[in-house]
mmCIF file of C-alpha atoms and ligand atoms in Angstrom:
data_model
loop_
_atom_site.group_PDB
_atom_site.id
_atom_site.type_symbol
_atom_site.label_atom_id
_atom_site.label_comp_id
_atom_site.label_asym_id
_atom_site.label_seq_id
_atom_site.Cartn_x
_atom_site.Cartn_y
_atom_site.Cartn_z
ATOM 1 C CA UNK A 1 26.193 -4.415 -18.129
ATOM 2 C CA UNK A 2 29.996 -4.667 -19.343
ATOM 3 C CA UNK A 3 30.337 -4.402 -23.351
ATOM 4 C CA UNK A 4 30.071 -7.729 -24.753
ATOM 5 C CA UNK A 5 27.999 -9.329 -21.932
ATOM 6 C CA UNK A 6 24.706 -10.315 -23.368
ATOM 7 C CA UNK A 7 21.265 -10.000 -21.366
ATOM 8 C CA UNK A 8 20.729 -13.552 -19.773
ATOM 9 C CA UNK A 9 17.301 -14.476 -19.826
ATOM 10 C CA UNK A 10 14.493 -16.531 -17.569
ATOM 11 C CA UNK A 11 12.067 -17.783 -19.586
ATOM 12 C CA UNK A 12 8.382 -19.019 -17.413
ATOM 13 C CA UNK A 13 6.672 -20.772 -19.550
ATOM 14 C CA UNK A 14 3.388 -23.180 -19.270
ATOM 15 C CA UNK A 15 2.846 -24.872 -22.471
ATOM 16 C CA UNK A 16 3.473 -24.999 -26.223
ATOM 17 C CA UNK A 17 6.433 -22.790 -26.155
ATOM 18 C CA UNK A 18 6.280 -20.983 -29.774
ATOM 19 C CA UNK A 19 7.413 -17.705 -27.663
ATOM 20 C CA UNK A 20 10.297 -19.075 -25.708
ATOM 21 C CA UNK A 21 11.171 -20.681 -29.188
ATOM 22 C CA UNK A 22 11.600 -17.158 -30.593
ATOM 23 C CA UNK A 23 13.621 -16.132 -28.403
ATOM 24 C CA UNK A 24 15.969 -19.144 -28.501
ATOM 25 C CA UNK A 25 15.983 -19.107 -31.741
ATOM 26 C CA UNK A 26 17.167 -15.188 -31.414
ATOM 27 C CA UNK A 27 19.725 -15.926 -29.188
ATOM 28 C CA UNK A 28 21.302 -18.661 -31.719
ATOM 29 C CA UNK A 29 22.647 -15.013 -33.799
ATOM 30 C CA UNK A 30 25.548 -14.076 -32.294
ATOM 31 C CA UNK A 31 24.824 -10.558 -33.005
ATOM 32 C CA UNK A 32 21.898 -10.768 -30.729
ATOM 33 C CA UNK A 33 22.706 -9.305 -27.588
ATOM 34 C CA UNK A 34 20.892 -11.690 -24.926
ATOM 35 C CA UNK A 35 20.493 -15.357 -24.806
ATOM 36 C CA UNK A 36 17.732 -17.710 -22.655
ATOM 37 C CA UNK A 37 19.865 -18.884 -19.364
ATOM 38 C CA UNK A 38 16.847 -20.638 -17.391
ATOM 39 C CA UNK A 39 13.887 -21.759 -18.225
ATOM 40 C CA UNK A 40 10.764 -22.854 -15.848
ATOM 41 C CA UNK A 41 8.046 -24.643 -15.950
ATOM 42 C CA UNK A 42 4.979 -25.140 -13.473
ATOM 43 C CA UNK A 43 3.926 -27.972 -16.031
ATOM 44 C CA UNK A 44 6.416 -31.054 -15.688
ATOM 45 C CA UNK A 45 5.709 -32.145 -19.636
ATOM 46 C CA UNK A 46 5.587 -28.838 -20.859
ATOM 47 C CA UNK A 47 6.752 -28.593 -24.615
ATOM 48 C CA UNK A 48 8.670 -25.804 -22.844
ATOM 49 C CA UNK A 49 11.020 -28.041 -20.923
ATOM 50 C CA UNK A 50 11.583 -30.358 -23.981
ATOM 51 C CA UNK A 51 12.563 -27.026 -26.042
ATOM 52 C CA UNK A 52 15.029 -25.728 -23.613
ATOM 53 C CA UNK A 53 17.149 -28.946 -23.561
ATOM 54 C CA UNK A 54 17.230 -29.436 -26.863
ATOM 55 C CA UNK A 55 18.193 -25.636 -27.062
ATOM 56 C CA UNK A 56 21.477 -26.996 -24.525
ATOM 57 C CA UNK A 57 19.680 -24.053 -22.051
ATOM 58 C CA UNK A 58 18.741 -25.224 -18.700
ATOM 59 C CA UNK A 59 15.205 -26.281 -18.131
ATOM 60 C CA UNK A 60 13.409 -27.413 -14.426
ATOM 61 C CA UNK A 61 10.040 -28.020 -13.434
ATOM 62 C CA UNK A 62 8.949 -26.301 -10.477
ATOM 63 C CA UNK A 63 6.828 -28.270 -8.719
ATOM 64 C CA UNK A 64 3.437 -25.976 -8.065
ATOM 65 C CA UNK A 65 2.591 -28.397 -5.032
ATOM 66 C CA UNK A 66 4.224 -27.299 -1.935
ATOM 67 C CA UNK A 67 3.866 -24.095 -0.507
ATOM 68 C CA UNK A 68 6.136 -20.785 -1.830
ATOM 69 C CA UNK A 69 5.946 -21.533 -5.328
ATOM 70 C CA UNK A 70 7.218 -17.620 -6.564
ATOM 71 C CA UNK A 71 9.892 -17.869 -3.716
ATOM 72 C CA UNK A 72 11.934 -20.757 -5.081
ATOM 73 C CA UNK A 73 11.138 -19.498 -8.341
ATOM 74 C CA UNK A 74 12.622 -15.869 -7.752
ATOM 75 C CA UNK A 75 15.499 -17.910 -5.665
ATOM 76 C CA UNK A 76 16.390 -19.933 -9.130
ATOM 77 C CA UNK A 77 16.235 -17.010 -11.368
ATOM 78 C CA UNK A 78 18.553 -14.874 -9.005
ATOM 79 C CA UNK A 79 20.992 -18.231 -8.720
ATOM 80 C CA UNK A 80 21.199 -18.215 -12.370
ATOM 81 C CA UNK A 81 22.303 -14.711 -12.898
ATOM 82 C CA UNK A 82 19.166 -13.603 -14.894
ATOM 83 C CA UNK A 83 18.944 -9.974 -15.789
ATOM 84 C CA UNK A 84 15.162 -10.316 -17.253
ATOM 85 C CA UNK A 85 12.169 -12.234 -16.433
ATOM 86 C CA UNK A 86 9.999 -13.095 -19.982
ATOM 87 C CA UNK A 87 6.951 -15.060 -19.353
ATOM 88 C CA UNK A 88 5.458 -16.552 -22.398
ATOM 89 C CA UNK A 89 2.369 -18.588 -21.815
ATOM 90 C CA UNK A 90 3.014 -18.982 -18.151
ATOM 91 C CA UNK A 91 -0.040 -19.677 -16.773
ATOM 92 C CA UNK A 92 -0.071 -18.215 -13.508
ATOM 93 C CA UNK A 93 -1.177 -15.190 -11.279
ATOM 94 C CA UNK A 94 2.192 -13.809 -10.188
ATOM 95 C CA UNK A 95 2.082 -12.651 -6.459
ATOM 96 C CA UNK A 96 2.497 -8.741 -5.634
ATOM 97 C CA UNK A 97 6.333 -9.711 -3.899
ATOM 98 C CA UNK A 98 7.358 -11.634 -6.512
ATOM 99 C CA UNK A 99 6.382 -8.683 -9.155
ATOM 100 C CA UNK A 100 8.239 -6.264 -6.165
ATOM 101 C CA UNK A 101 11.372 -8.458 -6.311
ATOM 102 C CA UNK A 102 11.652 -8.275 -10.318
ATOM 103 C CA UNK A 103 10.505 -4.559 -10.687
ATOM 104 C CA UNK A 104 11.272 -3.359 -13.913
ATOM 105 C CA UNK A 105 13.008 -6.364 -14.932
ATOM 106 C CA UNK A 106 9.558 -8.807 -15.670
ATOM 107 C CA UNK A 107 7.743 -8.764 -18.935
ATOM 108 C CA UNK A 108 4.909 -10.795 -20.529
ATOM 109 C CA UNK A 109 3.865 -11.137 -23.908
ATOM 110 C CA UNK A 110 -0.049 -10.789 -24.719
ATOM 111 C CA UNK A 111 -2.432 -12.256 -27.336
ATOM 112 C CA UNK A 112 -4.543 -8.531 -27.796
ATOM 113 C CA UNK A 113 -3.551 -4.931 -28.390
ATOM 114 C CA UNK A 114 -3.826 -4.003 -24.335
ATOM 115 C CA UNK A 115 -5.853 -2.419 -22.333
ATOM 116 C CA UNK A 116 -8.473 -4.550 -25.023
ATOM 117 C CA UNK A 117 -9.284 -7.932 -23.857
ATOM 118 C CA UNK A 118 -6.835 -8.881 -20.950
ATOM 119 C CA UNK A 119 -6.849 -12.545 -19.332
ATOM 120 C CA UNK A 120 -7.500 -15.544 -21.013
ATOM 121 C CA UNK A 121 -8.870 -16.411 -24.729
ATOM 122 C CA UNK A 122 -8.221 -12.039 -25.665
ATOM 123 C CA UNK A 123 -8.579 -13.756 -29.258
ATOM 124 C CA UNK A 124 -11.670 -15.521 -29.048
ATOM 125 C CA UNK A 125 -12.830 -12.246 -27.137
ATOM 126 C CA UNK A 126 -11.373 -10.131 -30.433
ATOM 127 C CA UNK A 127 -13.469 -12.301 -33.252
ATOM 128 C CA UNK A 128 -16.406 -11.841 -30.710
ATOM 129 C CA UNK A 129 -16.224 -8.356 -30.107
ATOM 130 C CA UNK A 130 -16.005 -7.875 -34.112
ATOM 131 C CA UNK A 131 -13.098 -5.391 -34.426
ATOM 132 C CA UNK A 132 -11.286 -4.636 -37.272
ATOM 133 C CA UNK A 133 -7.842 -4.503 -36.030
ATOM 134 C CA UNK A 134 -6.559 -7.258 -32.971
ATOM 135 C CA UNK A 135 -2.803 -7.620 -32.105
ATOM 136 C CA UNK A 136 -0.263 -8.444 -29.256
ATOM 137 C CA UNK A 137 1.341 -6.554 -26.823
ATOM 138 C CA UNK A 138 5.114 -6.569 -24.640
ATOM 139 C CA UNK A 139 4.646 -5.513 -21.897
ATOM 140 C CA UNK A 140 6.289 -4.972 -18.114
ATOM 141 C CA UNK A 141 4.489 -6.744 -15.521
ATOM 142 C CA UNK A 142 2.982 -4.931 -13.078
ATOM 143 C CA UNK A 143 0.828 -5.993 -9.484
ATOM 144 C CA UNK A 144 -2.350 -6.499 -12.292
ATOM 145 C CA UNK A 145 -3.561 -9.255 -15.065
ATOM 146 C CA UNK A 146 -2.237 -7.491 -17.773
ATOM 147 C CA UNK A 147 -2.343 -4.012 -16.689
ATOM 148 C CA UNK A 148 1.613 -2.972 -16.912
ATOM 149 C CA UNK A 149 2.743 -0.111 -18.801
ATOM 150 C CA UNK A 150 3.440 -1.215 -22.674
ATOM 151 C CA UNK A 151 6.451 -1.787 -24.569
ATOM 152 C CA UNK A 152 5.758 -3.018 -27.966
ATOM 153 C CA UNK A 153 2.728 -3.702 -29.868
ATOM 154 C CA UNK A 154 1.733 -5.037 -33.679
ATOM 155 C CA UNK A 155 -1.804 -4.641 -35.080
ATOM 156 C CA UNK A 156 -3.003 -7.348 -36.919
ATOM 157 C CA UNK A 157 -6.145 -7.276 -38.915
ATOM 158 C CA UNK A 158 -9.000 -9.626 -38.184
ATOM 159 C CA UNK A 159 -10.272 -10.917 -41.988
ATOM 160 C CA UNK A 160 -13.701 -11.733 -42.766
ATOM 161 C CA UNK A 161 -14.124 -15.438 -42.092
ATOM 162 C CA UNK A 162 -11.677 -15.273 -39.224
ATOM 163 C CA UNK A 163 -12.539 -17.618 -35.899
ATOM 164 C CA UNK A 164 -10.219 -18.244 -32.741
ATOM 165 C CA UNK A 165 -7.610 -20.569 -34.058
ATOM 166 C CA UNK A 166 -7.128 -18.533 -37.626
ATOM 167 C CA UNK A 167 -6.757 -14.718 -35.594
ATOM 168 C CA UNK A 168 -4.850 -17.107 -32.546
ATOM 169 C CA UNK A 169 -2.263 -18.495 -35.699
ATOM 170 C CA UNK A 170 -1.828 -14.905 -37.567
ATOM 171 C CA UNK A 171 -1.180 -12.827 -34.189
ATOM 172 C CA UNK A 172 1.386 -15.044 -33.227
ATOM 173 C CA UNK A 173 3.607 -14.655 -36.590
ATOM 174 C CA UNK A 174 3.889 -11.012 -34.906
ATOM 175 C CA UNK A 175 4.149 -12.398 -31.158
ATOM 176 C CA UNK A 176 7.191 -13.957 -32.259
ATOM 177 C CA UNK A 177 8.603 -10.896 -33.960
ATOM 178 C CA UNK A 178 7.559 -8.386 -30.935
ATOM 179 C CA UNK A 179 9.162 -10.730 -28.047
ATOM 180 C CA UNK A 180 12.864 -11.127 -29.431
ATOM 181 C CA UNK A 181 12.402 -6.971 -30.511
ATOM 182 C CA UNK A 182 11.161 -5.493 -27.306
ATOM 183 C CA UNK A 183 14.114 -7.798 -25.530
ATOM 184 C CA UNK A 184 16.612 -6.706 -28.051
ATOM 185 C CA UNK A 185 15.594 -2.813 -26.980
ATOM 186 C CA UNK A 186 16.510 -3.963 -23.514
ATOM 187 C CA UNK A 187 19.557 -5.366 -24.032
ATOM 188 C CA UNK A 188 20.629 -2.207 -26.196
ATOM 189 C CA UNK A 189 19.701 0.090 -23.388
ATOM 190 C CA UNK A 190 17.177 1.708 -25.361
ATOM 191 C CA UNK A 191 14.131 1.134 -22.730
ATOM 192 C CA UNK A 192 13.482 3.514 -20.097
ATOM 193 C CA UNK A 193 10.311 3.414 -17.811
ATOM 194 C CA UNK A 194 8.671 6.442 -16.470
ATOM 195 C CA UNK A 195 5.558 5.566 -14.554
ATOM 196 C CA UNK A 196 3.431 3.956 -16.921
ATOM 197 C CA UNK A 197 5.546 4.990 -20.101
ATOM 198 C CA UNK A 198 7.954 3.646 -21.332
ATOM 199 C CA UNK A 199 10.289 5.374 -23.783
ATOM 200 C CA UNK A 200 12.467 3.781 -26.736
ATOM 201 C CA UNK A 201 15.772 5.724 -27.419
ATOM 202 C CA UNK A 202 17.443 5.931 -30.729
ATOM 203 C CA UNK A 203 16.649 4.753 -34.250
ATOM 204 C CA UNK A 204 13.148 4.178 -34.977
ATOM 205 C CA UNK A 205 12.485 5.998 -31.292
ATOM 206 C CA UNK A 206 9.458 5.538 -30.257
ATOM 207 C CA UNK A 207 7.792 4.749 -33.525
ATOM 208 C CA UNK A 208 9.780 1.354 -33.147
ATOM 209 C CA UNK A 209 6.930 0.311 -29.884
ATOM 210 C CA UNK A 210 4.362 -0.033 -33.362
ATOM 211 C CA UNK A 211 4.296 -2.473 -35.448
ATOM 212 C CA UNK A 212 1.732 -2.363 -38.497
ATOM 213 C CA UNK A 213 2.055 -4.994 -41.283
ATOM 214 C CA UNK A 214 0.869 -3.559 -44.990
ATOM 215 C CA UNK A 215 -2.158 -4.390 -46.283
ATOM 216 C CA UNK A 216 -2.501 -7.343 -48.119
ATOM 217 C CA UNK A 217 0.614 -8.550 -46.680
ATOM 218 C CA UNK A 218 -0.170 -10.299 -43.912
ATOM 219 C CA UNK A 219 -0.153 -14.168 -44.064
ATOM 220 C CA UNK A 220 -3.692 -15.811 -43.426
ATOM 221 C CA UNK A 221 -1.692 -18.796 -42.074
ATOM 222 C CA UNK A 222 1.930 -19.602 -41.323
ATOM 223 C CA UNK A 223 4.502 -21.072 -39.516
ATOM 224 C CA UNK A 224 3.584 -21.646 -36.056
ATOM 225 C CA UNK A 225 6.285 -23.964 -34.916
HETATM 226 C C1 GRF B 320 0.686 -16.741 -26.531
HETATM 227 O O1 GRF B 320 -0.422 -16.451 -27.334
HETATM 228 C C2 GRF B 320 0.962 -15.611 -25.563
HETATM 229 O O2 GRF B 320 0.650 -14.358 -26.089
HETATM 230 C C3 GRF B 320 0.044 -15.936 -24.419
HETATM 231 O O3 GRF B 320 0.075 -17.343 -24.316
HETATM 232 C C4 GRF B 320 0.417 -17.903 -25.585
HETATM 233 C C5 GRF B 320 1.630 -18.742 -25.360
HETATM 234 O O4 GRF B 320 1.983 -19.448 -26.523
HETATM 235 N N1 GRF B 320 0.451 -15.269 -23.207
HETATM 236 P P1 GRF B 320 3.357 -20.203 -26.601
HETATM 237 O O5 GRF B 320 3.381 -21.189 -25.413
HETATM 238 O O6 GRF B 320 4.456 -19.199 -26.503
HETATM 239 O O7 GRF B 320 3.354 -20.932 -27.913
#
């Protein structure tokens, strides 16, 4: 990438859009070194869509009716110049070829600390399961449901009294702190995969991929927007 150039980003998103928010709202520093080029939607009222355009970034629905869905998707994305797939909430299997086409250059963003509780409703699968500590995870895509070799993570503690929505509204305070950090790491050059690890270069080094909020610090509720 030539000095100066920031990462452009596609954003696939399905629904609310908190995530893709993040990460337009990360692009809006000018210090930050990518910005959201393209964003798609399977879901033709997605909150997504209506996000993106009042972002000024380029939003389409993809209609998920006709045949060869991932192929006009991975034909968009390469048309707009993207240098990094994010999916946030994108509600979709994605095919082995269209993981092949984006190797290395795909990521997703997960409501559990990984391998715990992949596919959908990991919260409601975290207050059930009674552990102490939940979280989200960054993490490459890979030819599984949530099976590709981690970049980030934040534990978040699960409080007495906690049920879906109130874990569901604390891990995403982090989701939204993880998603803009692990693509910042990118667009420094400071990610390197090897197999299923992946290594962070320079300050913080690897102990930046952990993110642990003190004690008593964490907010039982907050800004979700
Ligand atoms: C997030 O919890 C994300 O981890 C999961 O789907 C949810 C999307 O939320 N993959 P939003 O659409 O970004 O608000």
């Amino acid at each position: 990438m030539s000095p100066g150039r920031r990462l452009r980003l596609a954003v696939l998103a399905s629904g609310r859009g908190s995530n893709l928010q993040a990460l337009l709202d990360a692009g809006k520093e000018r210090s930050y070194p990518a910005e959201v080029a393209l964003v798609l939607s399977d879901k033709v009222d997605a909150a997504t869509l209506r996000r993106a355009r009042e972002a000024g970034v380029a939003a389409e629905w993809i209609d998920p009716g006709p045949p060869g869905l991932f192929g006009r998707i991975g034909e968009r994305i390469e048309k707009a110049g993207a240098d990094l797939v994010c999916c946030a909430g994108f509600m979709r299997i994605l095919p082995p070829e269209f993981v092949r086409r984006f190797a290395g250059r795909i990521l997703n963003i997960h409501p559990s600390l990984l391998p715990s509780f992949p596919g959908l409703h990991a919260q409601r699968k975290a207050v059930r399961a009674g552990v102490r500590i939940a979280g989200c995870t960054v993490h490459f895509i890979d030819e599984g449901v949530d099976t590709g070799p981690v970049l980030l993570q934040a534990a978040v503690p699960v409080l007495a009294g906690d049920d879906e929505e109130s874990l569901s509204e604390r891990i995403l305070l982090y989701e939204h702190q993880i998603y803009p950090l692990a693509v910042r790491l990118i667009a420094e050059g400071r990610v390197r995969l090897e197999g299923r690890r992946v290594h962070i270069e320079g300050a913080g080094g690897e102990g930046a991929g952990f993110i642990s909020p003190p004690l008593g610090g964490v907010p039982a509720h907050g800004k979700t927007s």
